[in-house]
Short mmCIF file of C-alpha atoms in Angstrom, two decimals:
data_model
loop_
_atom_site.label_atom_id
_atom_site.label_comp_id
_atom_site.label_asym_id
_atom_site.label_seq_id
_atom_site.Cartn_x
_atom_site.Cartn_y
_atom_site.Cartn_z
CA MET A 20 164.14 100.82 61.25
CA ASN A 21 164.95 96.93 60.99
CA LYS A 22 162.90 93.77 61.10
CA SER A 23 162.80 92.94 64.09
CA LEU A 24 161.87 95.96 65.35
CA ARG A 25 159.09 97.20 63.26
CA GLY A 26 157.35 93.52 64.71
CA VAL A 27 158.47 94.20 68.60
CA SER A 28 156.14 98.42 67.04
CA LEU A 29 154.10 96.49 65.49
CA ILE A 30 153.03 94.77 68.18
CA ALA A 31 153.34 97.36 70.33
CA ALA A 32 151.06 99.63 68.19
CA ILE A 33 148.39 96.84 67.83
CA MET A 34 148.08 96.44 71.65
CA PHE A 35 147.57 100.25 72.55
CA LEU A 36 144.44 100.10 69.80
CA ALA A 37 143.08 96.93 71.46
CA LEU A 38 143.25 99.59 74.95
CA LEU A 39 141.97 102.21 72.83
CA VAL A 40 139.03 100.26 71.73
CA ASN A 41 138.23 98.41 74.77
CA ALA A 42 138.13 101.86 77.22
CA THR A 43 135.95 103.57 74.36
CA PHE A 44 134.06 100.10 74.54
CA ASN A 45 133.78 100.55 78.62
CA TYR A 46 133.45 103.78 79.03
CA GLY A 47 130.53 104.33 76.42
CA PHE A 48 128.82 100.34 75.97
CA ARG A 49 129.10 99.00 79.62
CA SER A 50 128.94 102.55 81.04
CA LYS A 51 125.03 101.46 81.74
CA GLY A 52 125.49 98.22 83.39
CA LEU A 53 129.04 98.78 85.68
CA ASN A 54 126.38 102.70 87.38
CA ASP A 55 123.43 100.56 87.98
CA ASP A 56 125.35 97.92 89.58
CA PRO A 57 124.55 98.77 93.16
CA SER A 58 128.36 97.27 94.83
CA ASN A 59 130.21 98.91 92.80
CA LEU A 60 130.80 101.90 95.94
CA ARG A 61 133.45 103.72 92.90
CA VAL A 62 130.55 104.71 90.63
CA THR A 63 128.38 104.99 94.10
CA ASP A 64 130.59 108.04 95.20
CA SER A 65 131.16 109.41 91.75
CA GLN A 66 127.08 110.02 92.00
CA PHE A 67 126.29 111.41 95.86
CA ASN A 68 128.56 113.59 94.14
CA THR A 69 126.98 114.45 90.27
CA ASP A 70 124.27 116.14 90.09
CA ARG A 71 121.94 112.91 89.92
CA GLY A 72 119.04 114.59 87.57
CA SER A 73 115.05 115.57 88.89
CA ILE A 74 112.36 113.77 88.70
CA LEU A 75 108.57 115.36 87.42
CA ALA A 76 104.57 115.52 88.11
CA SER A 77 103.30 117.25 86.01
CA ASN A 78 107.10 119.32 85.65
CA THR A 79 107.60 119.81 89.63
CA PRO A 80 110.93 117.94 91.22
CA ILE A 81 109.21 115.25 93.23
CA ALA A 82 112.69 114.22 93.59
CA GLN A 83 116.33 115.87 93.12
CA SER A 84 119.94 116.40 93.92
CA VAL A 85 120.62 119.96 96.18
CA ALA A 86 124.05 120.49 96.71
CA VAL A 87 125.69 120.18 99.92
CA SER A 88 129.35 121.08 102.07
CA GLY A 89 130.88 119.49 105.43
CA ASN A 90 130.73 115.78 104.27
CA ARG A 91 132.99 114.33 100.75
CA PHE A 92 129.55 114.85 99.38
CA SER A 93 128.38 117.33 97.47
CA THR A 94 125.33 116.74 96.55
CA GLN A 95 122.10 114.81 98.62
CA ARG A 96 119.36 113.43 96.87
CA THR A 97 116.09 114.73 99.00
CA TYR A 98 112.49 114.17 98.03
CA SER A 99 109.07 117.09 97.89
CA ASN A 100 106.19 115.39 99.86
CA GLY A 101 108.00 112.61 100.23
CA ALA A 102 105.91 109.89 101.75
CA LEU A 103 103.08 111.56 99.07
CA TYR A 104 104.81 109.45 96.21
CA ALA A 105 107.05 107.18 97.48
CA PRO A 106 105.23 104.19 95.70
CA VAL A 107 106.76 106.02 92.08
CA THR A 108 109.93 107.65 93.36
CA GLY A 109 111.67 105.03 95.81
CA PHE A 110 114.10 106.18 96.81
CA TYR A 111 118.16 106.78 96.40
CA SER A 112 120.64 105.75 99.76
CA TYR A 113 124.36 105.10 99.56
CA ILE A 114 123.80 102.69 102.21
CA TYR A 115 121.17 100.61 100.94
CA GLY A 116 121.18 101.25 97.63
CA ARG A 117 117.65 102.27 94.44
CA THR A 118 114.30 101.17 94.38
CA GLY A 119 111.42 103.14 92.38
CA LEU A 120 112.37 104.98 89.81
CA GLU A 121 115.64 106.40 91.26
CA GLN A 122 116.19 102.25 90.33
CA SER A 123 114.68 101.86 87.46
CA TYR A 124 115.98 105.11 85.71
CA ASN A 125 119.45 105.11 87.43
CA SER A 126 121.23 105.31 84.01
CA GLN A 127 119.40 108.16 82.81
CA LEU A 128 119.33 109.85 86.35
CA SER A 129 123.15 109.27 86.87
CA GLY A 130 123.97 110.49 82.83
CA GLN A 131 125.76 107.03 82.42
CA ASP A 132 122.19 105.99 79.38
CA ASP A 133 124.24 105.31 76.44
CA SER A 134 122.14 107.44 74.89
CA GLN A 135 123.48 109.78 76.80
CA PHE A 136 126.69 108.97 75.52
CA PHE A 137 128.10 112.39 73.33
CA SER A 138 126.86 113.95 76.22
CA ARG A 139 129.00 112.88 78.51
CA MET A 140 132.03 112.91 76.11
CA ILE A 141 131.19 116.92 75.45
CA ASP A 142 130.48 117.93 79.19
CA GLU A 143 134.21 116.26 79.82
CA ALA A 144 136.12 117.68 76.65
CA THR A 145 134.48 121.16 78.03
CA GLY A 146 134.89 121.08 81.30
CA LYS A 147 131.16 120.71 82.41
CA ASN A 148 129.72 119.26 85.58
CA PRO A 149 128.18 116.11 84.69
CA GLN A 150 124.03 115.97 85.10
CA GLY A 151 122.23 113.51 84.71
CA ALA A 152 118.32 113.33 82.34
CA THR A 153 114.69 114.10 83.70
CA VAL A 154 112.48 112.21 84.28
CA GLN A 155 109.03 112.72 82.99
CA THR A 156 106.54 110.91 85.57
CA THR A 157 102.75 110.64 83.89
CA ILE A 158 101.40 111.58 88.24
CA ASN A 159 98.62 114.38 87.96
CA PRO A 160 99.58 115.79 91.36
CA ALA A 161 95.69 116.45 92.31
CA VAL A 162 94.70 112.65 91.70
CA GLN A 163 97.62 111.49 94.17
CA GLN A 164 97.18 114.80 96.85
CA ALA A 165 93.01 113.37 96.95
CA ALA A 166 93.66 109.61 96.86
CA SER A 167 95.97 110.36 98.90
CA ASP A 168 93.74 111.91 101.53
CA ALA A 169 91.17 109.87 100.70
CA LEU A 170 92.59 107.42 102.22
CA GLY A 171 92.68 109.19 105.03
CA GLY A 172 96.40 107.66 107.35
CA ARG A 173 94.36 103.45 106.54
CA THR A 174 96.32 101.65 105.37
CA GLY A 175 95.28 100.79 102.41
CA ALA A 176 96.66 101.57 98.32
CA VAL A 177 95.10 103.35 95.37
CA VAL A 178 95.73 103.00 92.09
CA ALA A 179 93.99 105.61 89.16
CA TYR A 180 95.30 105.90 84.78
CA ASP A 181 93.61 106.86 82.03
CA TYR A 182 92.80 103.39 80.43
CA THR A 183 92.80 104.90 76.98
CA THR A 184 96.22 105.32 76.84
CA GLY A 185 97.26 103.03 80.35
CA ALA A 186 99.10 106.41 81.42
CA ILE A 187 99.17 106.28 85.44
CA LEU A 188 97.81 108.84 87.93
CA GLY A 189 97.45 108.37 90.58
CA TRP A 190 99.64 105.27 92.72
CA VAL A 191 99.48 106.17 96.47
CA THR A 192 100.43 102.67 100.05
CA SER A 193 99.31 104.32 103.66
CA PRO A 194 101.50 104.23 105.68
CA SER A 195 104.17 105.52 103.89
CA TYR A 196 106.93 106.51 104.87
CA ASP A 197 109.66 109.78 103.74
CA PRO A 198 113.33 108.69 101.17
CA SER A 199 115.28 111.89 102.53
CA GLN A 200 115.40 109.57 105.78
CA LEU A 201 117.52 107.06 103.53
CA SER A 202 119.18 109.87 101.13
CA SER A 203 121.15 111.72 102.75
CA VAL A 204 124.37 111.95 103.42
CA ASP A 205 124.58 111.72 107.01
CA LEU A 206 125.41 108.10 107.27
CA PRO A 207 124.35 107.64 110.38
CA ALA A 208 121.20 109.29 111.15
CA THR A 209 120.41 108.02 108.08
CA GLN A 210 121.10 103.91 109.07
CA THR A 211 118.74 105.06 111.95
CA ALA A 212 116.02 105.48 109.79
CA TRP A 213 116.76 102.19 107.72
CA GLN A 214 116.21 100.43 111.12
CA ASN A 215 113.37 102.43 112.30
CA LEU A 216 111.51 101.61 109.03
CA VAL A 217 112.02 97.80 108.61
CA GLY A 218 111.52 97.84 111.98
CA ASP A 219 107.60 100.04 112.00
CA PRO A 220 104.55 96.39 112.53
CA SER A 221 102.77 98.63 109.31
CA ASN A 222 105.71 97.98 107.19
CA PRO A 223 105.40 101.73 105.60
CA MET A 224 107.60 100.36 102.77
CA SER A 225 105.36 97.94 102.00
CA ASP A 226 103.67 99.22 98.08
CA ARG A 227 100.87 98.04 98.64
CA ALA A 228 99.14 99.63 95.00
CA THR A 229 101.23 97.16 93.47
CA GLN A 230 103.58 94.96 94.95
CA GLN A 231 101.38 93.17 97.64
CA ILE A 232 98.42 90.93 97.08
CA TYR A 233 95.22 90.55 98.26
CA PRO A 234 91.54 88.81 97.72
CA PRO A 235 89.81 90.56 94.99
CA GLY A 236 86.79 90.07 96.91
CA SER A 237 83.81 90.88 95.86
CA THR A 238 85.23 93.26 91.80
CA PHE A 239 86.14 89.51 91.11
CA LYS A 240 82.75 89.18 89.99
CA LEU A 241 83.55 91.51 87.28
CA VAL A 242 85.58 88.65 85.66
CA VAL A 243 83.04 85.88 86.20
CA ALA A 244 80.20 87.78 84.80
CA SER A 245 82.98 89.23 82.08
CA ALA A 246 84.00 85.07 82.04
CA ALA A 247 80.21 84.65 81.67
CA LEU A 248 79.65 86.99 78.44
CA GLU A 249 82.32 85.66 76.23
CA ASN A 250 81.14 82.19 76.55
CA GLY A 251 77.39 82.62 75.33
CA LYS A 252 74.90 84.52 78.12
CA SER A 253 74.02 87.91 78.50
CA ALA A 254 73.57 90.34 80.80
CA ALA A 255 69.12 88.72 81.16
CA SER A 256 71.20 85.82 82.04
CA THR A 257 69.17 84.52 85.13
CA VAL A 258 71.81 82.62 87.55
CA SER A 259 70.58 80.26 91.05
CA SER A 260 71.10 82.88 93.73
CA PRO A 261 69.51 81.31 96.70
CA VAL A 262 69.10 83.24 100.22
CA THR A 263 72.84 81.13 100.95
CA LEU A 264 73.88 78.12 98.83
CA PRO A 265 75.70 74.67 100.88
CA LEU A 266 79.20 74.74 99.43
CA PRO A 267 79.48 70.87 97.94
CA ASN A 268 81.59 68.38 99.94
CA THR A 269 82.25 70.80 102.86
CA ASN A 270 79.05 71.23 105.96
CA ARG A 271 79.91 75.06 105.28
CA VAL A 272 77.13 77.80 103.88
CA LEU A 273 77.04 80.86 102.01
CA PRO A 274 75.57 83.55 102.72
CA ASN A 275 75.19 86.72 100.53
CA ALA A 276 75.48 90.29 103.09
CA VAL A 277 71.72 91.47 100.72
CA ASN A 278 68.75 89.51 100.06
CA CYS A 279 69.01 88.45 96.37
CA GLY A 280 65.27 89.48 95.55
CA GLY A 281 63.81 85.44 95.14
CA SER A 282 65.81 81.65 93.51
CA THR A 283 67.36 83.41 90.17
CA SER A 284 69.00 85.99 89.23
CA THR A 285 69.70 87.94 86.42
CA ILE A 286 73.13 88.86 86.04
CA ASP A 287 72.74 92.21 85.98
CA HIS A 288 70.85 91.81 89.24
CA ALA A 289 73.29 89.73 90.31
CA LEU A 290 76.27 91.80 90.45
CA THR A 291 73.91 95.16 90.84
CA VAL A 292 73.37 93.58 94.58
CA SER A 293 76.61 92.23 94.69
CA CYS A 294 74.82 88.98 95.27
CA ASN A 295 77.72 85.23 96.36
CA THR A 296 75.00 82.62 95.60
CA ALA A 297 73.71 83.85 92.21
CA PHE A 298 78.03 84.64 91.54
CA ALA A 299 78.71 81.12 92.99
CA ASN A 300 76.81 78.92 91.11
CA LEU A 301 77.32 80.73 88.36
CA GLY A 302 81.75 80.48 88.71
CA MET A 303 80.25 76.44 88.84
CA GLU A 304 78.29 76.49 85.94
CA LEU A 305 81.38 77.86 83.92
CA GLY A 306 84.21 75.87 84.60
CA ALA A 307 88.00 76.66 85.87
CA ASP A 308 88.85 77.46 82.80
CA LYS A 309 86.99 79.70 81.53
CA ILE A 310 86.89 81.50 83.77
CA ARG A 311 90.98 81.71 84.50
CA ALA A 312 91.53 82.18 81.19
CA GLN A 313 88.84 85.15 81.17
CA ALA A 314 91.23 86.19 84.68
CA ASP A 315 94.22 85.52 82.71
CA LYS A 316 93.25 88.31 79.21
CA PHE A 317 92.49 90.51 81.92
CA GLY A 318 96.63 90.31 83.13
CA PHE A 319 96.16 87.45 85.74
CA GLU A 320 99.46 84.86 85.66
CA SER A 321 101.17 87.74 84.21
CA PRO A 322 102.74 91.47 86.05
CA PHE A 323 102.86 94.10 84.71
CA THR A 324 105.89 95.50 83.86
CA GLY A 325 107.30 98.28 81.81
CA ASP A 326 108.86 101.34 84.01
CA PHE A 327 108.48 99.17 86.74
CA THR A 328 106.77 95.70 87.42
CA SER A 329 103.85 94.38 89.17
CA ALA A 330 104.02 91.59 92.05
CA THR A 331 101.30 88.51 89.94
CA SER A 332 97.77 88.27 90.32
CA THR A 333 96.84 85.12 90.29
CA PHE A 334 93.80 82.78 89.90
CA PRO A 335 94.17 79.35 91.14
CA ALA A 336 94.79 76.17 89.47
CA GLN A 337 93.09 72.67 90.58
CA LEU A 338 90.13 73.59 92.88
CA ASP A 339 87.51 71.51 94.02
CA ALA A 340 83.64 72.71 93.11
CA SER A 341 83.17 74.09 96.48
CA GLN A 342 87.50 76.37 96.50
CA LEU A 343 85.94 77.36 92.61
CA ALA A 344 82.37 78.41 94.38
CA MET A 345 84.60 80.72 96.28
CA SER A 346 87.51 82.17 94.20
CA SER A 347 83.81 83.00 91.86
CA ILE A 348 83.61 86.13 94.39
CA GLY A 349 87.21 86.39 94.88
CA GLN A 350 87.77 84.63 98.24
CA TYR A 351 90.06 81.49 98.31
CA ASP A 352 93.03 81.28 96.89
CA VAL A 353 92.61 84.25 94.41
CA SER A 354 94.89 87.13 94.67
CA ALA A 355 95.19 91.03 92.68
CA THR A 356 97.44 93.92 93.32
CA PRO A 357 95.05 96.93 93.40
CA LEU A 358 97.14 98.06 90.02
CA GLN A 359 95.87 95.20 88.47
CA MET A 360 92.17 95.30 89.66
CA ALA A 361 92.30 98.97 88.28
CA VAL A 362 93.43 97.72 85.39
CA VAL A 363 90.34 95.44 84.77
CA ALA A 364 87.35 98.04 85.10
CA GLY A 365 89.64 100.39 82.79
CA ALA A 366 90.15 97.42 79.61
CA LEU A 367 85.76 96.88 80.24
CA ALA A 368 85.59 101.69 80.26
CA ASN A 369 88.37 101.38 77.32
CA ASP A 370 85.89 98.44 75.38
CA GLY A 371 87.76 95.51 76.18
CA ASN A 372 90.61 96.75 75.40
CA LEU A 373 93.91 96.63 77.79
CA MET A 374 96.53 98.78 78.04
CA GLN A 375 99.90 99.00 79.04
CA PRO A 376 100.11 100.93 82.35
CA TYR A 377 102.97 102.75 83.19
CA VAL A 378 104.47 105.11 84.94
CA VAL A 379 107.17 107.33 83.02
CA SER A 380 106.55 109.58 80.46
CA GLU A 381 109.42 111.19 79.04
CA VAL A 382 112.63 111.31 79.41
CA ARG A 383 115.22 115.09 78.02
CA ASP A 384 118.59 115.73 79.12
CA ARG A 385 119.83 119.04 80.67
CA ASN A 386 119.23 121.03 76.86
CA LEU A 387 115.41 119.47 76.74
CA ASN A 388 116.07 116.91 74.55
CA VAL A 389 113.71 114.08 74.47
CA LEU A 390 115.92 110.73 75.10
CA THR A 391 112.77 108.41 75.02
CA LYS A 392 109.55 109.01 75.02
CA HIS A 393 106.38 106.80 75.92
CA ASP A 394 104.46 105.49 73.16
CA PRO A 395 100.53 103.80 74.63
CA GLN A 396 100.95 99.85 74.16
CA SER A 397 98.40 98.33 73.56
CA ARG A 398 98.03 94.18 75.58
CA GLY A 399 95.41 93.33 73.24
CA ASN A 400 91.57 92.91 74.38
CA ALA A 401 90.26 91.25 77.86
CA VAL A 402 87.11 90.72 76.56
CA SER A 403 84.74 91.75 73.21
CA LYS A 404 83.39 95.16 72.50
CA GLU A 405 79.75 93.74 72.75
CA THR A 406 81.38 92.31 77.04
CA ALA A 407 82.64 95.75 77.34
CA ALA A 408 79.25 97.19 76.29
CA SER A 409 77.60 95.29 79.00
CA MET A 410 79.26 95.14 81.45
CA GLN A 411 79.63 99.47 81.65
CA ASN A 412 76.03 99.46 81.58
CA MET A 413 75.67 96.77 84.76
CA MET A 414 79.01 98.37 86.64
CA VAL A 415 77.25 101.78 86.28
CA HIS A 416 73.41 100.08 87.69
CA VAL A 417 75.85 98.88 90.62
CA VAL A 418 76.64 102.40 91.31
CA GLN A 419 72.76 103.87 90.79
CA SER A 420 70.92 101.27 92.93
CA GLY A 421 73.23 99.52 94.07
CA THR A 422 75.59 98.69 96.21
CA GLY A 423 78.31 101.45 95.14
CA THR A 424 75.59 104.38 95.13
CA ALA A 425 78.46 106.45 97.50
CA THR A 426 80.24 106.63 94.72
CA GLN A 427 78.37 109.16 92.25
CA ILE A 428 78.35 112.29 90.82
CA ALA A 429 75.75 114.72 89.49
CA GLY A 430 76.55 114.53 86.01
CA GLN A 431 78.50 111.55 85.44
CA THR A 432 79.28 108.61 84.66
CA ILE A 433 80.10 106.26 86.99
CA GLY A 434 80.29 102.48 87.39
CA GLY A 435 82.02 100.69 89.37
CA LYS A 436 82.68 97.29 91.57
CA THR A 437 82.13 97.17 95.58
CA GLY A 438 84.61 93.84 97.33
CA THR A 439 84.42 93.19 100.94
CA ALA A 440 86.40 90.23 101.70
CA GLU A 441 87.66 88.25 104.51
CA ASN A 442 90.57 88.58 106.40
CA LEU A 443 91.75 86.98 108.71
CA PRO A 444 90.29 85.33 111.99
CA GLY A 445 88.90 88.21 113.98
CA ALA A 446 90.60 90.80 111.93
CA SER A 447 88.43 93.51 109.60
CA ASP A 448 87.45 92.62 106.38
CA TYR A 449 89.03 94.51 103.56
CA SER A 450 87.09 97.45 101.69
CA TRP A 451 87.43 96.93 97.82
CA PHE A 452 86.51 98.92 94.70
CA ALA A 453 87.46 98.85 90.94
CA GLY A 454 85.36 101.90 88.81
CA PHE A 455 85.15 104.29 85.50
CA ASP A 456 84.29 107.52 85.20
CA LYS A 457 83.70 107.55 81.07
CA GLU A 458 83.37 110.99 80.60
CA HIS A 459 87.32 111.94 81.83
CA HIS A 460 88.49 108.45 80.70
CA VAL A 461 89.99 107.32 84.31
CA ALA A 462 89.75 103.80 86.27
CA LEU A 463 90.55 103.59 89.28
CA SER A 464 90.93 101.07 92.70
CA VAL A 465 91.11 101.27 95.93
CA PHE A 466 91.68 98.13 98.65
CA LEU A 467 90.94 99.57 101.62
CA ALA A 468 93.12 97.00 105.24
CA ASN A 469 90.47 98.13 107.92
CA PRO A 470 87.92 101.21 106.33
CA ASN A 471 86.81 101.28 109.67
CA GLN A 472 90.79 102.39 111.59
CA ALA A 473 90.67 103.96 114.43
CA GLY A 474 89.62 107.70 114.25
CA SER A 475 88.62 107.37 110.86
CA ALA A 476 85.77 109.45 109.45
CA THR A 477 85.99 109.06 106.25
CA GLY A 478 83.66 105.58 105.12
CA ASN A 479 84.92 102.78 102.90
CA ALA A 480 86.20 102.14 99.82
CA THR A 481 83.55 103.64 97.94
CA VAL A 482 83.65 106.90 99.69
CA ALA A 483 87.24 107.71 99.33
CA ALA A 484 86.66 105.77 95.27
CA LYS A 485 84.37 109.35 94.92
CA ARG A 486 86.64 111.75 96.31
CA VAL A 487 89.34 110.28 93.94
CA PHE A 488 87.17 111.04 90.76
CA GLN A 489 86.18 114.20 92.18
CA ALA A 490 89.45 115.32 91.51
CA VAL A 491 90.18 114.15 88.29
CA GLN A 492 87.41 115.68 87.56
CA SER A 493 88.05 119.32 89.11
#
């Protein structure tokens, strides 16, 4: 071989090697990004003809692929009890993409994750059809169903979780929708379903549990009371609690829903009976900076992230005295997701330790090998153990003899805080409950946009919370 021919051969060999390396890199390392891109229609066609992995609740499929025929697709995504689990699973649609766990775990469900590289290579070498991994959630079906039943078709949400680990047991929003409508291989029917859903004024695709924020009302008094105890006060400290409180530099007067029992109240009593004027005065005494700092420690101003990302709960900046007074009772521009208020109750029940909420416990391949497993993670201490112990006692008093007596369960230590938040003029007030079951290590939040919605006879948020706690114990 002459010198020039050897040179050409060497260049050809180098180019072939470069192509091989590039193909291997794209297949092995870029596949996750390429497959997660909803605009990649070639991949979309491919994925709709593969055996996508299931999403499970207590080992029962709540999302799975089934074989179909008669069109260009060989499989179709179906959702068991779809409306119940929709905020968890999300949907997987040929036209409208993915949401929920279908999106956040798409690479694993489609079998294209980096952790499945060698499995893919073996499947291709042996001629097996590609198969996605199975995603196991932390959802407890009994708790999920009880939460849905407790809402009774009313607009609202429930979040329940194990406050010692962060594992979400119940995640319900109402009204909801069936994701199967959007995953159909009948594409014209899918388009019609989408148009009906987005045009529905009740917003059934809105996840009110983690993606919407609302004024938390008196449940925010848990944050203010915690700030007071963290800054030198005790449950026995007294605060001015008149029947009405003129708001500084305004013509408005803040009333109480109940008589606070005199000119002063202890923080304990004020929380038990939910005294507005006491907490407005307490908030103005503490100052916005201390309340904001405490709210931040509970997770305000920072979304919960991981296998899902929540909306951000907020405590307003630049408050004057009257705005601070209203913010201290969870009004003005204070806003929170139901998840956030469940986390506040959970951190207090967990001796101050705030655990990161999560909804996926593990991911397994077709051979049941664990690809990923969740390890509980702490976001740090929201309050000291001493403050948490005092807050737990006060929250138990709320249920024993205050505004939360409807949540009582014989033989169980239930603590919590009720809340009523003003809605738009002429609309019903929001109803809240945030609390814990000490024996079963469960904290929850119930939010009802309209507790007296037509046709409902299931009571306010405290009654709904009791039903969920009872499901945890069964």
